[in-house]
Coordinates of C-alpha atoms in Angstrom, one line a residue:
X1 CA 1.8 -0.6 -4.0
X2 CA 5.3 -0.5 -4.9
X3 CA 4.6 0.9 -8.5
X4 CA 7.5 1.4 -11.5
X5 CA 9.8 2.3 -14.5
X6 CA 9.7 -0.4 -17.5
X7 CA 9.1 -3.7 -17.2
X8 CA 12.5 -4.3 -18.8
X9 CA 14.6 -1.8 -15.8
X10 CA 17.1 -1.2 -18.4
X11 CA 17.0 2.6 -16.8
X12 CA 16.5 3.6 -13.4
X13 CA 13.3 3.8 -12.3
X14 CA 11.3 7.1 -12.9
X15 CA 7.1 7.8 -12.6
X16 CA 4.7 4.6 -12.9
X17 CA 2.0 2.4 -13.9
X18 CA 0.0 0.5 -12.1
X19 CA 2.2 -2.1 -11.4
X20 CA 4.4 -2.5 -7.9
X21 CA 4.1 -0.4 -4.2
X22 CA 7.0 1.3 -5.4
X23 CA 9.6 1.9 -7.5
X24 CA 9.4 1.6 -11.3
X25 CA 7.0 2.6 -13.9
X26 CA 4.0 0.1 -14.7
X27 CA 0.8 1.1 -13.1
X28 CA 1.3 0.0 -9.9
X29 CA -0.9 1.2 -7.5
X30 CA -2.5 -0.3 -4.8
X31 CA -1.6 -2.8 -2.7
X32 CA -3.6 -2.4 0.3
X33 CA -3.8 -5.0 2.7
X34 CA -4.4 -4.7 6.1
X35 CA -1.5 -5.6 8.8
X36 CA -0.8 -9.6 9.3
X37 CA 2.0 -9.3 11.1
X38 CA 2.9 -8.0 14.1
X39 CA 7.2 -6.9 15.5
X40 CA 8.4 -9.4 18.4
X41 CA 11.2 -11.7 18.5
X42 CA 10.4 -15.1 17.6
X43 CA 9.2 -16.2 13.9
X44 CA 5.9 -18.5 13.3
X45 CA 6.3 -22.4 13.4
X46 CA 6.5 -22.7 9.9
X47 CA 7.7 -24.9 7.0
X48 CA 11.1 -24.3 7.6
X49 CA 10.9 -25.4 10.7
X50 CA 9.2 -28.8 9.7
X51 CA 12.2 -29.3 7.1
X52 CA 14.8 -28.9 9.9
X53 CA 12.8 -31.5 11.8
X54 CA 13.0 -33.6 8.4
X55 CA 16.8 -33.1 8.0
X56 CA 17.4 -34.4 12.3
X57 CA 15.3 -37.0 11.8
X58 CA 17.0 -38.4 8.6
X59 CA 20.5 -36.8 9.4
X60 CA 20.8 -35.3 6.2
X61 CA 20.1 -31.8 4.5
X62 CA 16.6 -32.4 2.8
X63 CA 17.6 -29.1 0.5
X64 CA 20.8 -30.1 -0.3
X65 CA 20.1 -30.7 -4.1
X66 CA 19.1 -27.1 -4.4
X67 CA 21.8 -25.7 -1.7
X68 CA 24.7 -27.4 -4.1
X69 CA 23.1 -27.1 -7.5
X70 CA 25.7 -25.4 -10.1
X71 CA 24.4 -22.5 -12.0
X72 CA 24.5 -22.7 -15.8
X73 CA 25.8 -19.1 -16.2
X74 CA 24.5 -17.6 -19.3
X75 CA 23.9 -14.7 -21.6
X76 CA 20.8 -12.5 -20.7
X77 CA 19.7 -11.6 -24.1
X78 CA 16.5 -13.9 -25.1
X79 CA 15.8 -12.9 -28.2
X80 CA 16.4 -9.7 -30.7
X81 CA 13.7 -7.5 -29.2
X82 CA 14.6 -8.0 -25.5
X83 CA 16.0 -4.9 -24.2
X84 CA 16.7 -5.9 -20.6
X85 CA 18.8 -8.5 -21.7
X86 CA 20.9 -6.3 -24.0
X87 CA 21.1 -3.6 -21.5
X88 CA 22.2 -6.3 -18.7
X89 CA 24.9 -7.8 -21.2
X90 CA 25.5 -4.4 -21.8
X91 CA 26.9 -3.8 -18.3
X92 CA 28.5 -7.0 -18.2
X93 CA 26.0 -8.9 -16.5
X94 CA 25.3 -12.8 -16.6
X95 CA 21.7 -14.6 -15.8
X96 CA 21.2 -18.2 -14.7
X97 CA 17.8 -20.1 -13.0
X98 CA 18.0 -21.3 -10.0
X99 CA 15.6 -24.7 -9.2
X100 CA 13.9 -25.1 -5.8
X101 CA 10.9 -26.6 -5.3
X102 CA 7.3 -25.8 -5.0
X103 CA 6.4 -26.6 -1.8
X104 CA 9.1 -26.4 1.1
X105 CA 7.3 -29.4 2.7
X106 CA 8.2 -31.9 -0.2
X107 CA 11.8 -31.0 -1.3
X108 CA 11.4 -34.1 -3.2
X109 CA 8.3 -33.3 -5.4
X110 CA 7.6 -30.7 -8.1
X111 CA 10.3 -27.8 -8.6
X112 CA 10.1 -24.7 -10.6
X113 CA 13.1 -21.8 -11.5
X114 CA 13.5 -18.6 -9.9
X115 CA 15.8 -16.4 -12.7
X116 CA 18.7 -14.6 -11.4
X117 CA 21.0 -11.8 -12.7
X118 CA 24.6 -11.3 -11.5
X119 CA 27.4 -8.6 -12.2
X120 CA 30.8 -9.5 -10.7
X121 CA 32.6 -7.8 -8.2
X122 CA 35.5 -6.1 -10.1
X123 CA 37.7 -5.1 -6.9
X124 CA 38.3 -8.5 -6.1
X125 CA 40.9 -7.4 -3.7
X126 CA 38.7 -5.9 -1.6
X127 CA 35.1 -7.9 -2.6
X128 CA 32.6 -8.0 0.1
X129 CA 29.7 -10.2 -1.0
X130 CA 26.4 -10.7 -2.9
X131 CA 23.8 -8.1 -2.9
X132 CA 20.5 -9.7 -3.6
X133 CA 17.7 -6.6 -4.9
X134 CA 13.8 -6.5 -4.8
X135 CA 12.4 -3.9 -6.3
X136 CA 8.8 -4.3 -4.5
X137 CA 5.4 -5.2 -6.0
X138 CA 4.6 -7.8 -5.1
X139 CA 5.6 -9.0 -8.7
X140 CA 8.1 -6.7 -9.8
X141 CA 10.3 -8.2 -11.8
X142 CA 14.0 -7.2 -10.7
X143 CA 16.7 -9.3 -12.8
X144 CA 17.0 -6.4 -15.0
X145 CA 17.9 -3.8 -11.9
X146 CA 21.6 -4.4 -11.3
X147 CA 23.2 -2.0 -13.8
X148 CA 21.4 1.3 -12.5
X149 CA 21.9 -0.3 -8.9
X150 CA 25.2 -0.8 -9.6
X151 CA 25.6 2.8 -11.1
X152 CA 23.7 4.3 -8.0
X153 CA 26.4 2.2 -5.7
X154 CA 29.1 4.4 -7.1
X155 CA 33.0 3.2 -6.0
X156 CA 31.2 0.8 -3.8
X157 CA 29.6 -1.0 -6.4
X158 CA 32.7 -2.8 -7.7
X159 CA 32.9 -4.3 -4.4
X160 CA 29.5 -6.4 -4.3
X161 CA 28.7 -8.9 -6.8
X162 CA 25.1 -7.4 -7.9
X163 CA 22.4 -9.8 -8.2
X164 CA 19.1 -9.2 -9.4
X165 CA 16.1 -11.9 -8.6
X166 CA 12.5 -12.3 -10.8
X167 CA 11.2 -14.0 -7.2
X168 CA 9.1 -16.9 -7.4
X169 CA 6.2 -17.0 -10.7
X170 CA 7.3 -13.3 -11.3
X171 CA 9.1 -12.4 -14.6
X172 CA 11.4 -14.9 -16.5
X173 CA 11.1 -17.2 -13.2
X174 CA 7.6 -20.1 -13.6
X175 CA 5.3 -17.3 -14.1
X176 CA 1.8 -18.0 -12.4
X177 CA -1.0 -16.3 -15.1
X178 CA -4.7 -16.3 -14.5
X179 CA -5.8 -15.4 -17.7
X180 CA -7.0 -12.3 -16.3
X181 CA -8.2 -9.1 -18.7
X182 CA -6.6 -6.6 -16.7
X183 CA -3.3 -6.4 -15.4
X184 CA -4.0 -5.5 -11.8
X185 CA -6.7 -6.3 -9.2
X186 CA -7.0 -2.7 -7.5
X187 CA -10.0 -0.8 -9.0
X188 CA -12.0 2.3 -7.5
X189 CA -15.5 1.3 -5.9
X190 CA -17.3 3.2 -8.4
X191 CA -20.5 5.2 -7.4
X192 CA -23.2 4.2 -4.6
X193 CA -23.6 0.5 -4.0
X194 CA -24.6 -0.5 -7.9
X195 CA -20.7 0.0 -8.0
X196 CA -19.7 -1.3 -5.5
X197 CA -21.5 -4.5 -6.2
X198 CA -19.5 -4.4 -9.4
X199 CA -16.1 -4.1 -7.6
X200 CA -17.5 -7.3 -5.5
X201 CA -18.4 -9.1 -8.8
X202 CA -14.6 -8.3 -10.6
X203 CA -12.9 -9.4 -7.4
X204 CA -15.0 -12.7 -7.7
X205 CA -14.0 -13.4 -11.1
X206 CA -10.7 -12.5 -10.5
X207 CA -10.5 -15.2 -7.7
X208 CA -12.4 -17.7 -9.5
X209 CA -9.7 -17.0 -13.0
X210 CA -7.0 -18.0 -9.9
X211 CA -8.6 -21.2 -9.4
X212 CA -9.2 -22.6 -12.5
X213 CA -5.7 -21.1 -14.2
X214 CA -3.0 -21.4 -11.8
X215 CA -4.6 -23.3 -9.1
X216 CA -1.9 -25.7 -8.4
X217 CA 0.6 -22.7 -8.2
X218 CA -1.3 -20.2 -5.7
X219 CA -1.3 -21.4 -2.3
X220 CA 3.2 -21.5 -3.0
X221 CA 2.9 -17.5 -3.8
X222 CA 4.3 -16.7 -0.2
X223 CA 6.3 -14.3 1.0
X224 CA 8.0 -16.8 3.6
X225 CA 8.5 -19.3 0.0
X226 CA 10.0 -16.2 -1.6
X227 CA 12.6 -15.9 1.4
X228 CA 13.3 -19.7 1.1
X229 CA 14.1 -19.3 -2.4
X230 CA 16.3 -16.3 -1.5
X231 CA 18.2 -18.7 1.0
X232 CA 18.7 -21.2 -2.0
X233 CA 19.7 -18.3 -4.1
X234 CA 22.5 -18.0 -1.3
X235 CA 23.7 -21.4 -0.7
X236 CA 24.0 -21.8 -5.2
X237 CA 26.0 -18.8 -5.0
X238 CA 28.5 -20.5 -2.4
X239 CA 28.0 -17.5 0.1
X240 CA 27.6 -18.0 3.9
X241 CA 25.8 -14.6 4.4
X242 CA 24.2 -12.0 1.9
X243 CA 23.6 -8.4 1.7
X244 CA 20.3 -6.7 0.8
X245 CA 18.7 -4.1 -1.0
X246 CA 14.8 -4.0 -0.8
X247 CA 12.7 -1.1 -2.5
X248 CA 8.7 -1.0 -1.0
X249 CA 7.6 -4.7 -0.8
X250 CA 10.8 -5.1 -1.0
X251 CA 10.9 -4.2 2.2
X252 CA 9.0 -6.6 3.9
X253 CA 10.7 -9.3 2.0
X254 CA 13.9 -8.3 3.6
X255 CA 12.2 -8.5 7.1
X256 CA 10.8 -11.8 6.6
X257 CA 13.7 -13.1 5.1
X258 CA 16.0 -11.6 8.1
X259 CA 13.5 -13.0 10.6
X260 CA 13.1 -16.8 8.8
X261 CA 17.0 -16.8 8.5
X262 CA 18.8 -15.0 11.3
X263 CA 22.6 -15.0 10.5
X264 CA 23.1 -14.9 6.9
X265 CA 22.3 -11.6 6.5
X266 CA 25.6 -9.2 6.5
X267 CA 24.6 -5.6 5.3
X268 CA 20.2 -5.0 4.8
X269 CA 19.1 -1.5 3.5
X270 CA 15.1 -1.5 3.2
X271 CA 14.1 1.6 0.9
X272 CA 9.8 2.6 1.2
X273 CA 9.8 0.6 4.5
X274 CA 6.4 -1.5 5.1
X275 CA 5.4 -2.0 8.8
X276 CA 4.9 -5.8 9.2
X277 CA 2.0 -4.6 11.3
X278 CA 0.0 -3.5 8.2
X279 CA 1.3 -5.6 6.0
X280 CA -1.7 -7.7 4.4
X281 CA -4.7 -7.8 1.5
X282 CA -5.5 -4.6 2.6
X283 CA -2.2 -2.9 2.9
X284 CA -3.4 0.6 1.5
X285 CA -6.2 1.2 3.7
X286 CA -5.0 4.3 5.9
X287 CA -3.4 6.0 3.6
X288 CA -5.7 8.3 1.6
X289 CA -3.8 11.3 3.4
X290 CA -0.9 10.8 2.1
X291 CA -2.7 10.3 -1.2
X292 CA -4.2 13.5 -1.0
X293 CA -1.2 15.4 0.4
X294 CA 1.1 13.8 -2.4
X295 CA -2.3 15.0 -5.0
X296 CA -2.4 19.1 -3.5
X297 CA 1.1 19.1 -3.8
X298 CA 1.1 17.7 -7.9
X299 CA -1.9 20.0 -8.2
X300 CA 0.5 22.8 -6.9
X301 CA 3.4 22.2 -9.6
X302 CA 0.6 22.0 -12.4
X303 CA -0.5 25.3 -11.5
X304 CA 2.8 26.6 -11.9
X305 CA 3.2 24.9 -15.3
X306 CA -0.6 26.3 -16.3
X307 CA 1.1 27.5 -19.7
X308 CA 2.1 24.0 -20.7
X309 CA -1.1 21.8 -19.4
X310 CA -3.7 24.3 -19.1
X311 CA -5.4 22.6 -15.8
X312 CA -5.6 25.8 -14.2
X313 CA -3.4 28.7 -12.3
X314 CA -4.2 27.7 -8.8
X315 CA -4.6 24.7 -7.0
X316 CA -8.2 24.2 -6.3
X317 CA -8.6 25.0 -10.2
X318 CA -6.3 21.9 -11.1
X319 CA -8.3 19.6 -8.3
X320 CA -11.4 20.7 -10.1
X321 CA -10.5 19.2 -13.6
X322 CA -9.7 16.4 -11.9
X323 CA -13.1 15.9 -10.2
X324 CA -14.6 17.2 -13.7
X325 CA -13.3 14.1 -15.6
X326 CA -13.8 12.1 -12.2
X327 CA -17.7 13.2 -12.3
X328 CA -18.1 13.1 -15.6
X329 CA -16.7 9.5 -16.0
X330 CA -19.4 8.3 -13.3
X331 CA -22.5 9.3 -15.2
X332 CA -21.1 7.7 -18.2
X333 CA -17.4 6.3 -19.0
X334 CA -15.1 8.5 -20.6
X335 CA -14.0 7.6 -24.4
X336 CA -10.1 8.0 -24.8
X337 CA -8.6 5.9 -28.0
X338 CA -9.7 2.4 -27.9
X339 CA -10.7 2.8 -24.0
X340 CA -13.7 3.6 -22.1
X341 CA -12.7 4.7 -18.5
X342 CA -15.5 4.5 -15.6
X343 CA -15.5 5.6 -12.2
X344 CA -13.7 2.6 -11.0
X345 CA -11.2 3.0 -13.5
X346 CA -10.1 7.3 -13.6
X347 CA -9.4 7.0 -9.3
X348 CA -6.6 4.6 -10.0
X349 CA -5.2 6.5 -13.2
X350 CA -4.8 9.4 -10.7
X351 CA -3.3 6.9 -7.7
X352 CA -1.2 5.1 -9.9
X353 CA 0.4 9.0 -10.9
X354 CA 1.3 9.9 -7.6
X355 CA 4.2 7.7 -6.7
X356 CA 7.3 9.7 -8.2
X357 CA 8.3 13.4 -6.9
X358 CA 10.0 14.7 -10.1
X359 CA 9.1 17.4 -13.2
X360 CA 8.7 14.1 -15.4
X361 CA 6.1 12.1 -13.8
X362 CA 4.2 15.5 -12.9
X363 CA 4.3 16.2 -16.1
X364 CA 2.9 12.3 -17.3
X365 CA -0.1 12.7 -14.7
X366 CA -1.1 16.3 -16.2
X367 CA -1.3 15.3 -19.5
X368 CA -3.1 12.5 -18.3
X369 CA -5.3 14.5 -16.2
X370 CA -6.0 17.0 -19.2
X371 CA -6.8 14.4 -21.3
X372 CA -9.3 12.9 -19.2
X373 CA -10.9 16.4 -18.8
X374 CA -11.4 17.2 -22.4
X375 CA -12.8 13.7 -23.2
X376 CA -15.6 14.3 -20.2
X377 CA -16.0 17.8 -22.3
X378 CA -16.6 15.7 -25.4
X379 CA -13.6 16.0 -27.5
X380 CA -12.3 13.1 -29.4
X381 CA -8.8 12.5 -27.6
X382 CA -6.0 10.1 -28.3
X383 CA -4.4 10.0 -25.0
X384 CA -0.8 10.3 -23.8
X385 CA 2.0 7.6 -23.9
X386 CA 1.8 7.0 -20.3
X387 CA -2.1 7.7 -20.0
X388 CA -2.0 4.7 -23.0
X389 CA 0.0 2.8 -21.2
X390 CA -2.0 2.8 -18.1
X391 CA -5.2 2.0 -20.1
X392 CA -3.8 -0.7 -21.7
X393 CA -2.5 -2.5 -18.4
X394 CA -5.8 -1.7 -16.9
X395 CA -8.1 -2.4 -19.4
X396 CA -6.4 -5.4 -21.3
X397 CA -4.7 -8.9 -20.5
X398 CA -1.6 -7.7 -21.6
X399 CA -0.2 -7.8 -18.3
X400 CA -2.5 -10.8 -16.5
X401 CA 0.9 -12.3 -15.2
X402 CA 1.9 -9.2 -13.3
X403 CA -1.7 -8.7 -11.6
X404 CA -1.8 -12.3 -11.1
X405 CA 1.1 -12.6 -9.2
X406 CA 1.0 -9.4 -7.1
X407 CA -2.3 -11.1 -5.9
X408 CA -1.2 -14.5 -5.4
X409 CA 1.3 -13.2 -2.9
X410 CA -0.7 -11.1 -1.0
X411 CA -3.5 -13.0 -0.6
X412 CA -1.3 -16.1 0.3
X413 CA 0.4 -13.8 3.1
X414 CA -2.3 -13.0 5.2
X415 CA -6.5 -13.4 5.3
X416 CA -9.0 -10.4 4.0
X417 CA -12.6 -9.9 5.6
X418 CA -14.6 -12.3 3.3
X419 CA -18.2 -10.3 4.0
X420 CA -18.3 -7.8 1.2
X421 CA -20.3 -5.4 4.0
X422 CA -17.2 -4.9 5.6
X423 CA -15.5 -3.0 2.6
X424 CA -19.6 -1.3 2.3
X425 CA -19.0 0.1 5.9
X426 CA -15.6 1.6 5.3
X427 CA -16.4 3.2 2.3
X428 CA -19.7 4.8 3.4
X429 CA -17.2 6.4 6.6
X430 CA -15.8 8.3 4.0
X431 CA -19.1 9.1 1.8
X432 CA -18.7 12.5 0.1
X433 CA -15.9 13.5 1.7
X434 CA -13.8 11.6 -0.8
X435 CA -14.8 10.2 -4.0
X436 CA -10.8 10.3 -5.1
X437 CA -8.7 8.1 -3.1
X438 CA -10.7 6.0 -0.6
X439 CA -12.6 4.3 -3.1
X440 CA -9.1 2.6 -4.4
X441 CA -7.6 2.2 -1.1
X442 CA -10.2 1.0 0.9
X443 CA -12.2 -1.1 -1.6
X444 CA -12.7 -4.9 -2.0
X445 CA -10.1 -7.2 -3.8
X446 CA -10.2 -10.8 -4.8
X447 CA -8.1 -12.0 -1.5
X448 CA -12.1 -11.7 0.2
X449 CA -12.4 -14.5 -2.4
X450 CA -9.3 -16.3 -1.7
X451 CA -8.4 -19.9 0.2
X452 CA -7.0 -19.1 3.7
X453 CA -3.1 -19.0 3.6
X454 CA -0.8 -22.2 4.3
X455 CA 1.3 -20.6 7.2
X456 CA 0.5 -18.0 9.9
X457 CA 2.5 -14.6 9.2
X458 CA 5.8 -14.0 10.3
X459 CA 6.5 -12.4 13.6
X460 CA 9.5 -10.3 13.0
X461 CA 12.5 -10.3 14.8
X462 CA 13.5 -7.3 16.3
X463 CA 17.2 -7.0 16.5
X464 CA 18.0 -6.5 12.8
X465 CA 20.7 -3.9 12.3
X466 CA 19.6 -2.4 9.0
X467 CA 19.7 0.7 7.3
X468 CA 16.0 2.1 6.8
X469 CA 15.2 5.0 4.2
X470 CA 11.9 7.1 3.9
X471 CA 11.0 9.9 2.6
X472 CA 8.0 12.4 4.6
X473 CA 5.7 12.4 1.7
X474 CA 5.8 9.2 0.3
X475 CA 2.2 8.2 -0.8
X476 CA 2.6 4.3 -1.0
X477 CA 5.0 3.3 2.6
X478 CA 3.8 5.8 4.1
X479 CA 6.0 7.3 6.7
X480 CA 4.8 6.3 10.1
X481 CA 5.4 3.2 9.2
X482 CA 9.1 3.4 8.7
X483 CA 9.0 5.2 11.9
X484 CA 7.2 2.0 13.8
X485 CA 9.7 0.0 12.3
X486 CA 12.9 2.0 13.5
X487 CA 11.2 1.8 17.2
X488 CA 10.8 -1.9 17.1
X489 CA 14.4 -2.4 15.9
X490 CA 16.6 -0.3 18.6
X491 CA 19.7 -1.6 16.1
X492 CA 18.4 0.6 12.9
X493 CA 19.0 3.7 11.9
X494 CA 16.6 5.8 9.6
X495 CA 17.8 8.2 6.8
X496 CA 14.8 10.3 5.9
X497 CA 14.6 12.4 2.9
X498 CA 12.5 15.5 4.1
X499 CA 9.6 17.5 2.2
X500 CA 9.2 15.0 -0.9
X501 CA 6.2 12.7 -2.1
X502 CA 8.7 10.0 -3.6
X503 CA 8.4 6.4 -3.0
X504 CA 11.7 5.0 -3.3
X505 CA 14.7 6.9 -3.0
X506 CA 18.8 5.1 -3.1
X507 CA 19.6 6.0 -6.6
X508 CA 16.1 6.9 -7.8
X509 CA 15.4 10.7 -6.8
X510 CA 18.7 12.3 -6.7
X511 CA 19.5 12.8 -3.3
X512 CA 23.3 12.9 -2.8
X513 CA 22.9 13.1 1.2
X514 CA 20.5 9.8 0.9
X515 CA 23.1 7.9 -1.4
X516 CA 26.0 9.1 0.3
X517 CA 24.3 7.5 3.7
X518 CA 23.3 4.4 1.8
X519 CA 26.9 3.8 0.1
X520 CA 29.0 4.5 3.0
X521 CA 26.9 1.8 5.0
X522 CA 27.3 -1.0 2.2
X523 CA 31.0 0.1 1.9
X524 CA 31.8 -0.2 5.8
X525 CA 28.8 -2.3 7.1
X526 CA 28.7 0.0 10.0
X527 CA 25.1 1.8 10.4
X528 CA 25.7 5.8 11.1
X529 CA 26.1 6.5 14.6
X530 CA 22.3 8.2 14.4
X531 CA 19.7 8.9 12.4
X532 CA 20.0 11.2 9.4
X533 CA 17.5 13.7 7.8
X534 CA 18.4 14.7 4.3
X535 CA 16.8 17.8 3.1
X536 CA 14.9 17.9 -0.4
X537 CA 17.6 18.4 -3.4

């Protein structure tokens, strides 16, 4: 859902792929799973717990290997080509893995790394801690996010040592690949039930890949084994409490984590917030609305720009091409390079283009969106960088590890309907009246075809202080959902950025009033004394 900038997030984050709920720029478009979890006080009986029972019973920490381990600090750079690495050396950063184990249950078996990121705190004088960053996903990778974190910071920044995580089978940690030939699960349901019983058929295979591949690594994709990894992260570092920055999933990791370890949190900031209530497999379903409001509004700005992308002067002319390709591609899939793009494929294109509120991903998505129109007229087109970009996570196995992962978690965090007529019923509701958005955020995905999760879902605590950003329009965490999540934490405050479609927004759009809020909150670890509602730049 969270979707991004490059995979290497060597720059700060801008328009995306397919790839994460939120904030950089892979295709990252739907994560829509439908709510596990549910605000109250007390977390789940849960692994954790057993270890604790493990450790009074044997009078002895059962984690202390991984608590104490020393990190081999190191240089990021991994080979002549990697670009993250240079630009995290660049800004003086240092990377190390971190080992915990597989399963929580049996410290004592099987262990794989979780690869961290770190820039020092340069006012030592006046050093407050580690700030651990998600960037959302599922499966973003993060390790290469603390120099335009640390930039965003400001004065504050020197103050924090900055530390970047790739969680658990994500990035340059054990990755967890399924040999898939796409790079994301999330498809459109394609026309009339012939397509969806395609959609059914893909999510099947998926699943199955899963299974054969990386089926001793699956059912340890958790959230709540993410969070335990975090608190290992902690202890290595030698620091009793951490802050926390969490973008989209992000988000919910950060809850999770606050809930399954209550006191080693200091100062949490949770940017694109994600009610735990409709947090699950299914976590996009709902939000075509948003979809479509973020969609009028692009539509808008490329009727403005009519000279440059030639979609049309008004806004119903722009939605028009866009159905013209989306038509077009349904009778028979649209040629563009080395790609043929169907109905299930074009609705996602569009979704995965509607994440970032700025001149530069409007732009990407119109020259996307004009290239898909004159290829359903006939012409030969090569498409676009970030139209080929798109394709080629879509339509290839270039990025099987990312798609793999993203599933792995969300299907381990919570159960999907299993009966494929339950996805039928909710997209025959819709039937003509949207043949855009619905079809991605409402359709089937391999969790139907996934083992039941290990652990029940987290019941969130609800008397977090934390620092919650939204903005009005954003298309992915939609903004009710921050809302919920303020009510059921009296101790938040919410800083909403009015009048913009953006997912993510410290240090990404450019709103001083937003990073102002954000910084002075890290710098003083006092929440404002009420909530804040920044107007659009």
């Amino acid at each position: 859902m969270t979707s991004p900038v490059t995979d290497g997030g060597e720059r700060r984050p801008r328009a995306g792929r397919i790839r994460r709920l939120g904030v950089r720029t892979a295709p990252v478009a739907a994560l829509s799973l439908a709510g596990a979890l549910t605000l109250g006080a007390a977390p789940a009986a849960t692994a954790a717990s057993a270890a604790s029972r493990v450790s009074a019973t044997a009078g002895a920490d059962p984690l202390a290997r991984f608590h104490h381990q020393r990190l081999d600090w190191k240089s990021c750079v991994l080979g002549p080509d990697d670009a993250t690495g240079k630009a995290l050396e660049a800004a003086g950063a240092r990377c190390a893995d971190v080992t915990v184990p597989l399963d929580y249950t049996r410290p004592g078996g099987r262990t794989i790394k979780v690869a961290v990121s770190r820039i020092r705190a340069t006012d030592t004088a006046h050093r407050i801690g580690a700030l651990l960053l998600n960037s959302g996903g599922p499966g973003g990778q993060t390790i290469g996010d603390p120099p335009w974190v640390r930039q965003a910071m400001k004065e504050v920044g020197g103050r924090y040592d900055v530390v970047g995580v790739d969680p658990r089978f994500v990035g340059r940690s054990t990755v967890l690949d399924c040999h898939w030939p796409t790079g994301t699960m999330i498809r459109g349901a394609g026309t009339g039930r012939a397509g969806f019983d395609r959609s059914v058929a893909l999510s099947a295979d998926l699943a199955r890949r899963c299974r054969d591949h990386a089926g001793d690594l699956v059912p340890y994709a958790s959230t709540r084994n993410t969070a335990r990894d975090m608190d290992v992260i902690r202890a290595a570092l030698g620091e009793r409490r951490i802050s926390y920055l969490g973008y989209s999933y992000g988000s919910y990791l950060g809850e999770v984590y606050a809930t399954m370890f209550p006191g080693r949190t200091d100062r949490v900031v949770l940017d694109g917030v994600i009610d735990p209530a409709r947090y699950g497999p299914r976590l996009l379903r709902g939000t075509d609305d948003a979809q479509w409001h973020a969609l009028r509004d692009w539509a808008d700005w490329a009727a403005a720009h009519d000279a440059a992308y030639g979609l049309g002067r008004t806004r119903d002319a722009v939605l028009a091409a866009v159905e013209r390709a989306r038509s077009a591609a349904a009778r028979e899939p649209l040629r563009l390079g080395e790609h043929r793009v169907d109905d299930h494929v074009l609705p996602v294109v569009v979704f995965n283009g509607l994440s970032q509120d700025n001149p530069e991903a409007f732009g990407d998505l119109a020259l996307a969106v004009r290239d898909l129109r004159d290829a359903a007229d006939g012409r030969t087109v090569s498409p676009a960088p970030w139209l080929a970009d798109t394709l080629r996570f879509m339509l290839t196995g270039h990025d099987s590890a990312y798609g793999s992962a993203q599933t792995a978690i969300l299907c381990a965090d919570g159960t999907a309907p299993r009966d494929p007529e339950t996805y039928w019923r909710d997209l025959r509701r819709a039937g003509t009246r949207d043949r855009l958005m619905v079809p991605v955020t409402d359709n089937i995905n391999p969790c139907a075809f996934w083992d039941a999760p290990r652990e029940r879902p987290t019941t969130i605590r609800a008397d977090l202080p934390a620092l919650l950003v939204n903005a009005t329009g954003d298309p992915r965490t939609v903004y009710p959902g921050a809302e919920a999540v303020h009510r059921n934490w009296p101790s938040s405050r919410l800083v909403t950025l009015r009048d913009a479609d953006q997912h993510a927004v410290f240090g990404v759009f450019g709103s001083s009033c937003v990073d102002d809020a954000v910084n002075a909150y890290l710098a003083g670890g006092r929440t404002p004394a009420t909530d804040l509602t920044c107007p659009r730049p």
